Amino acid sequence: MVAISTYDFEHISDDYLQPDSPLSIIKVGTLNSWLLPMWDKVHGGIVHVKSRGAVNRPLTNIEWIKKKNEIFRKDKAELDGNFWIVNTLMNEKGILAFIHIENAENSDSGKGSGKSRIGLGWSVDGGETFTFLGNIIIPFNDPTPFNIQGAPYIVKDKYIYVYFRDSTGLTVARAQLTEVVAAAQKGVTSQWMKYNGIEKGFTSKGLGGESIRIGIDGISHTDAACSTYNNTCYLLLTRMNWQGKDSWVNLYESGDGVKWKLFKTIIQKTASQVEAGFQYATIVNNDGSDNGEVGSSFFVYCDKEHQKSSRITYKWTIDLAR
């Protein structure tokens, strides 16, 4: 049996900033910092916000707000498009950032996301800045406009698995953890391979290769983690109330990172019960860490009505031992 408790709290009071991504936690020493991309309504663009706060008030004390060229290091000509750090992975060598990219390759035509990518960043200064390493995932046939979403990840059997929306639907790609870190230390990316079906496995190139759906659907601007308690992995997906559909936050489980099944619907509302619905869900371990690993219990955070004046964040506690 899984016990779920709920706690609602408001976001920060600055009305000009709107959360626009899942939360990431960067642990330096004994302190946790919360990193969150936000939409700056005053300046009209994406900024990254670093704050400190307890698990019930993660955005209490803002330390800095940085624009793209302040947080990312690279020749500015190569930083085309809009960048969101959507997840981070702490390593003894540095911090790996999974970056959601829209309007890549100067594809902004005023029609939304343009060409989209998943890229990697690497930090050796505790998350103050990130070197942009390059792209690891490009959708098959590279449609435009197209939102690749992503990028929740897990670490399992020495591989990093990253989830995203390809031309065929929600799918996964992977790369060996040691190769990813070694390449990041050199300022480049290693090769990632997309899942191409049960018989073929991970045989399709991450940069534009074809992939096979993994059989579940939802918005993947979310998070994932594997539990040391039961050796099972968990993936969050959400749905807004688009086309009059119910809005929900679903938690899925998997033993291998490829085959997923619904574990729990955390919350579900009809389209008329919400202004927009739920998006940007995060998994945080009960000790306040967020590094793709949890124990027997963990927190789930998710924004509700993230672009509305009524926006709040929900915090649930998932207890696998009950």
XYZ file of C-alpha atoms in Angstrom:
322
model
C 0.000 0.000 0.000
C 1.217 3.517 -0.771
C 0.366 6.392 1.549
C -0.008 9.821 -0.047
C -0.161 13.010 1.958
C -0.675 16.412 0.359
C 0.644 19.846 1.187
C -0.211 22.958 -0.829
C 1.902 26.086 -0.811
C 2.256 29.193 -2.908
C 5.143 29.940 -5.176
C 7.331 32.974 -4.634
C 5.517 36.286 -4.377
C 7.184 37.904 -7.395
C 4.390 38.088 -9.938
C 6.757 38.822 -12.806
C 8.317 35.335 -12.532
C 6.404 32.230 -13.602
C 7.807 28.706 -12.997
C 8.509 27.090 -16.347
C 10.196 23.764 -15.540
C 10.578 21.042 -12.918
C 12.745 21.889 -9.912
C 16.359 20.720 -9.679
C 18.386 20.475 -6.486
C 22.117 21.126 -6.345
C 23.777 20.023 -3.121
C 27.006 21.817 -2.232
C 28.421 20.788 1.136
C 25.533 20.492 3.578
C 23.284 22.989 1.816
C 20.666 22.390 -0.862
C 20.058 24.941 -3.590
C 16.946 24.841 -5.727
C 17.399 25.642 -9.413
C 14.332 26.552 -11.456
C 13.925 28.028 -14.946
C 11.234 30.704 -14.969
C 9.530 32.929 -17.476
C 10.362 36.582 -16.820
C 7.183 38.467 -17.785
C 8.872 41.845 -17.484
C 11.869 41.145 -19.713
C 10.146 38.536 -21.870
C 12.451 35.547 -21.685
C 13.671 32.504 -19.778
C 15.811 33.064 -16.699
C 17.260 30.602 -14.200
C 16.596 31.214 -10.518
C 18.705 29.805 -7.689
C 17.215 29.775 -4.209
C 17.604 28.211 -0.799
C 14.770 26.902 1.328
C 13.371 23.953 3.229
C 11.397 21.228 1.490
C 8.138 22.994 2.385
C 9.394 26.370 1.131
C 11.981 25.698 -1.580
C 11.879 29.173 -3.131
C 12.022 31.233 0.040
C 15.393 32.950 -0.439
C 16.434 33.838 -3.979
C 20.212 34.001 -4.375
C 20.408 35.011 -8.022
C 18.529 35.308 -11.288
C 20.573 34.694 -14.433
C 19.882 35.034 -18.144
C 21.083 32.433 -20.659
C 24.441 33.993 -21.434
C 25.124 34.463 -17.729
C 24.603 30.835 -16.721
C 25.822 29.054 -19.884
C 29.388 29.210 -21.159
C 29.966 28.749 -24.856
C 30.516 30.819 -27.952
C 27.297 32.859 -28.022
C 26.818 31.990 -31.679
C 26.285 28.368 -30.596
C 23.711 29.209 -27.953
C 20.864 29.660 -30.403
C 17.388 28.973 -29.115
C 15.821 29.001 -25.655
C 17.461 26.934 -22.904
C 15.865 25.334 -19.821
C 17.823 23.231 -17.309
C 15.164 20.640 -16.545
C 17.176 18.124 -14.498
C 20.618 17.787 -12.948
C 22.836 14.844 -11.985
C 25.466 15.375 -9.295
C 28.769 13.546 -9.824
C 32.031 13.757 -7.903
C 33.571 15.257 -11.046
C 30.902 17.923 -11.577
C 27.212 18.539 -12.226
C 25.527 17.309 -15.395
C 22.542 19.345 -16.607
C 19.868 18.069 -18.984
C 18.784 21.013 -21.117
C 15.481 21.365 -22.950
C 16.036 23.539 -26.038
C 13.438 25.214 -28.229
C 13.838 27.333 -31.374
C 17.136 25.579 -32.094
C 19.165 26.438 -35.175
C 17.440 29.811 -35.479
C 14.104 28.132 -36.176
C 11.961 30.636 -34.273
C 9.196 31.527 -36.711
C 6.703 32.769 -34.151
C 4.879 29.438 -34.241
C 5.962 28.036 -30.917
C 8.860 25.750 -30.122
C 10.437 25.607 -33.596
C 13.054 22.841 -33.743
C 13.659 21.319 -30.318
C 16.550 19.413 -28.787
C 17.813 17.864 -25.582
C 21.333 18.986 -24.776
C 23.805 18.619 -21.940
C 25.592 21.106 -19.729
C 28.484 20.604 -17.302
C 29.368 22.597 -14.190
C 32.532 22.495 -12.103
C 31.698 25.509 -9.924
C 28.775 24.132 -7.949
C 26.092 25.068 -10.455
C 26.980 28.757 -10.726
C 27.650 28.332 -14.463
C 27.379 25.493 -16.982
C 29.413 24.767 -20.098
C 27.040 23.850 -22.922
C 28.381 20.544 -24.271
C 26.068 20.086 -27.245
C 22.942 18.176 -28.198
C 22.334 14.515 -27.410
C 18.786 14.070 -28.777
C 17.226 15.337 -32.023
C 13.719 14.154 -33.028
C 13.337 11.781 -35.955
C 12.862 13.761 -39.207
C 13.372 16.929 -37.123
C 9.837 18.346 -37.510
C 9.068 21.998 -36.838
C 7.378 23.261 -34.802
C 7.850 20.372 -32.412
C 8.272 20.158 -28.642
C 10.577 17.341 -27.585
C 9.662 17.910 -23.917
C 11.813 15.983 -21.430
C 14.086 15.280 -19.851
C 13.487 13.046 -16.813
C 16.298 10.538 -16.309
C 17.247 7.470 -14.287
C 20.602 5.781 -13.681
C 20.364 1.995 -13.930
C 22.893 -0.765 -14.630
C 25.657 1.773 -15.386
C 23.519 3.606 -17.985
C 21.722 6.941 -17.917
C 18.235 6.661 -19.426
C 16.622 9.909 -20.579
C 12.942 10.223 -21.579
C 11.512 12.568 -24.190
C 8.887 12.976 -26.878
C 10.013 11.845 -30.331
C 8.081 12.012 -33.607
C 6.526 8.631 -32.751
C 5.650 9.435 -29.134
C 7.182 9.153 -25.681
C 10.407 7.142 -25.779
C 13.850 6.742 -24.215
C 17.534 6.936 -25.071
C 20.547 5.896 -23.047
C 24.328 6.192 -22.734
C 26.924 4.750 -20.388
C 27.366 6.946 -17.325
C 31.165 6.739 -17.324
C 31.330 7.734 -20.993
C 28.969 10.667 -20.456
C 31.023 12.029 -17.559
C 34.352 11.458 -19.318
C 33.111 13.320 -22.389
C 31.689 16.136 -20.259
C 35.089 16.655 -18.628
C 36.484 17.194 -22.119
C 33.726 19.664 -22.991
C 31.882 17.386 -25.450
C 29.099 14.790 -25.516
C 29.274 11.021 -25.926
C 26.919 9.087 -28.190
C 23.384 8.430 -27.001
C 21.237 5.702 -28.549
C 17.436 5.688 -28.851
C 15.275 2.688 -28.088
C 14.241 0.979 -31.324
C 12.075 -1.894 -30.154
C 12.375 -5.128 -28.171
C 14.289 -6.989 -30.874
C 16.640 -4.168 -31.836
C 17.097 -2.553 -28.445
C 19.049 0.717 -28.192
C 20.385 0.810 -31.733
C 19.180 4.122 -33.167
C 21.302 7.275 -32.988
C 20.146 9.905 -30.540
C 20.851 12.672 -33.025
C 17.952 12.149 -35.422
C 17.484 8.392 -35.359
C 14.096 6.667 -35.389
C 12.617 5.332 -32.155
C 9.749 3.224 -30.811
C 7.162 4.411 -28.273
C 7.527 2.890 -24.814
C 3.745 2.581 -24.452
C 2.826 5.364 -22.028
C 1.863 8.942 -22.766
C 1.744 12.306 -21.053
C 3.725 15.511 -20.702
C 7.333 14.648 -19.848
C 8.433 18.023 -18.448
C 8.942 15.954 -15.315
C 11.334 13.849 -13.259
C 12.213 10.235 -12.513
C 14.200 8.245 -9.944
C 15.079 4.711 -8.892
C 14.401 3.466 -5.371
C 17.038 1.668 -3.306
C 14.182 0.315 -1.170
C 12.643 -1.960 -3.806
C 14.988 -1.692 -6.820
C 12.165 -0.157 -8.843
C 12.219 3.034 -10.907
C 9.523 5.722 -10.953
C 8.588 8.209 -13.673
C 6.170 11.143 -13.450
C 3.954 12.287 -16.324
C 1.280 14.976 -16.326
C -1.597 16.157 -18.502
C -3.166 19.583 -18.851
C -6.874 20.138 -19.561
C -6.283 20.662 -23.290
C -9.187 19.710 -25.590
C -11.428 19.392 -22.531
C -9.530 16.421 -21.076
C -8.962 15.643 -17.416
C -5.753 16.994 -15.940
C -3.672 14.589 -13.863
C -0.329 13.652 -12.328
C 0.536 9.983 -12.846
C 3.382 7.992 -11.312
C 4.637 5.032 -13.353
C 6.956 2.186 -12.308
C 9.489 0.023 -14.136
C 12.067 -2.634 -13.402
C 14.145 -2.132 -16.531
C 13.652 1.523 -17.550
C 11.823 0.572 -20.775
C 8.587 -1.188 -19.858
C 6.458 1.071 -17.660
C 3.058 0.615 -16.034
C 0.830 2.952 -14.064
C 1.677 2.790 -10.372
C -0.543 5.543 -8.989
C -2.667 8.460 -10.131
C -1.591 11.052 -7.590
C -4.267 13.584 -8.510
C -6.889 13.956 -11.244
C -9.276 16.811 -11.978
C -11.856 17.273 -14.697
C -11.224 19.995 -17.266
C -13.821 22.235 -15.634
C -12.172 21.951 -12.212
C -8.906 23.576 -13.315
C -7.938 26.650 -15.306
C -5.087 24.860 -17.059
C -4.029 21.918 -14.933
C -0.887 20.230 -13.689
C 2.583 20.502 -15.191
C 6.268 20.475 -14.167
C 6.477 17.599 -11.682
C 9.582 16.792 -9.626
C 10.732 13.879 -7.449
C 12.775 14.759 -4.348
C 14.092 12.217 -1.849
C 12.917 12.575 1.744
C 16.348 13.917 2.778
C 15.899 16.824 0.366
C 18.211 15.483 -2.357
C 17.346 15.177 -6.041
C 19.848 13.011 -7.872
C 17.833 10.275 -9.542
C 17.783 8.114 -6.403
C 15.239 7.765 -3.594
C 14.682 5.469 -0.642
C 11.418 4.133 0.750
C 9.701 7.527 0.656
C 9.982 10.652 -1.437
C 8.261 13.918 -2.238
C 6.507 14.851 -5.471
C 6.170 18.546 -6.334
C 3.952 19.779 -9.156
C 2.711 23.153 -10.319
C -0.975 23.761 -10.800
C -2.138 26.614 -13.062
C 1.511 27.616 -13.581
C 0.666 30.497 -15.935
C -2.375 31.724 -14.016
C -2.809 34.138 -11.129
C -4.144 31.238 -9.042
C -0.994 29.135 -9.432
C 0.219 27.008 -6.509
C 2.585 24.106 -6.057
C 1.413 20.822 -4.626
C 3.757 18.690 -2.536
C 2.896 15.043 -1.956
C 4.696 12.458 0.130
C 4.923 8.990 -1.436
C 5.648 6.262 1.118
C 6.490 2.933 -0.539
C 6.780 1.103 2.781
C 3.141 1.538 3.776
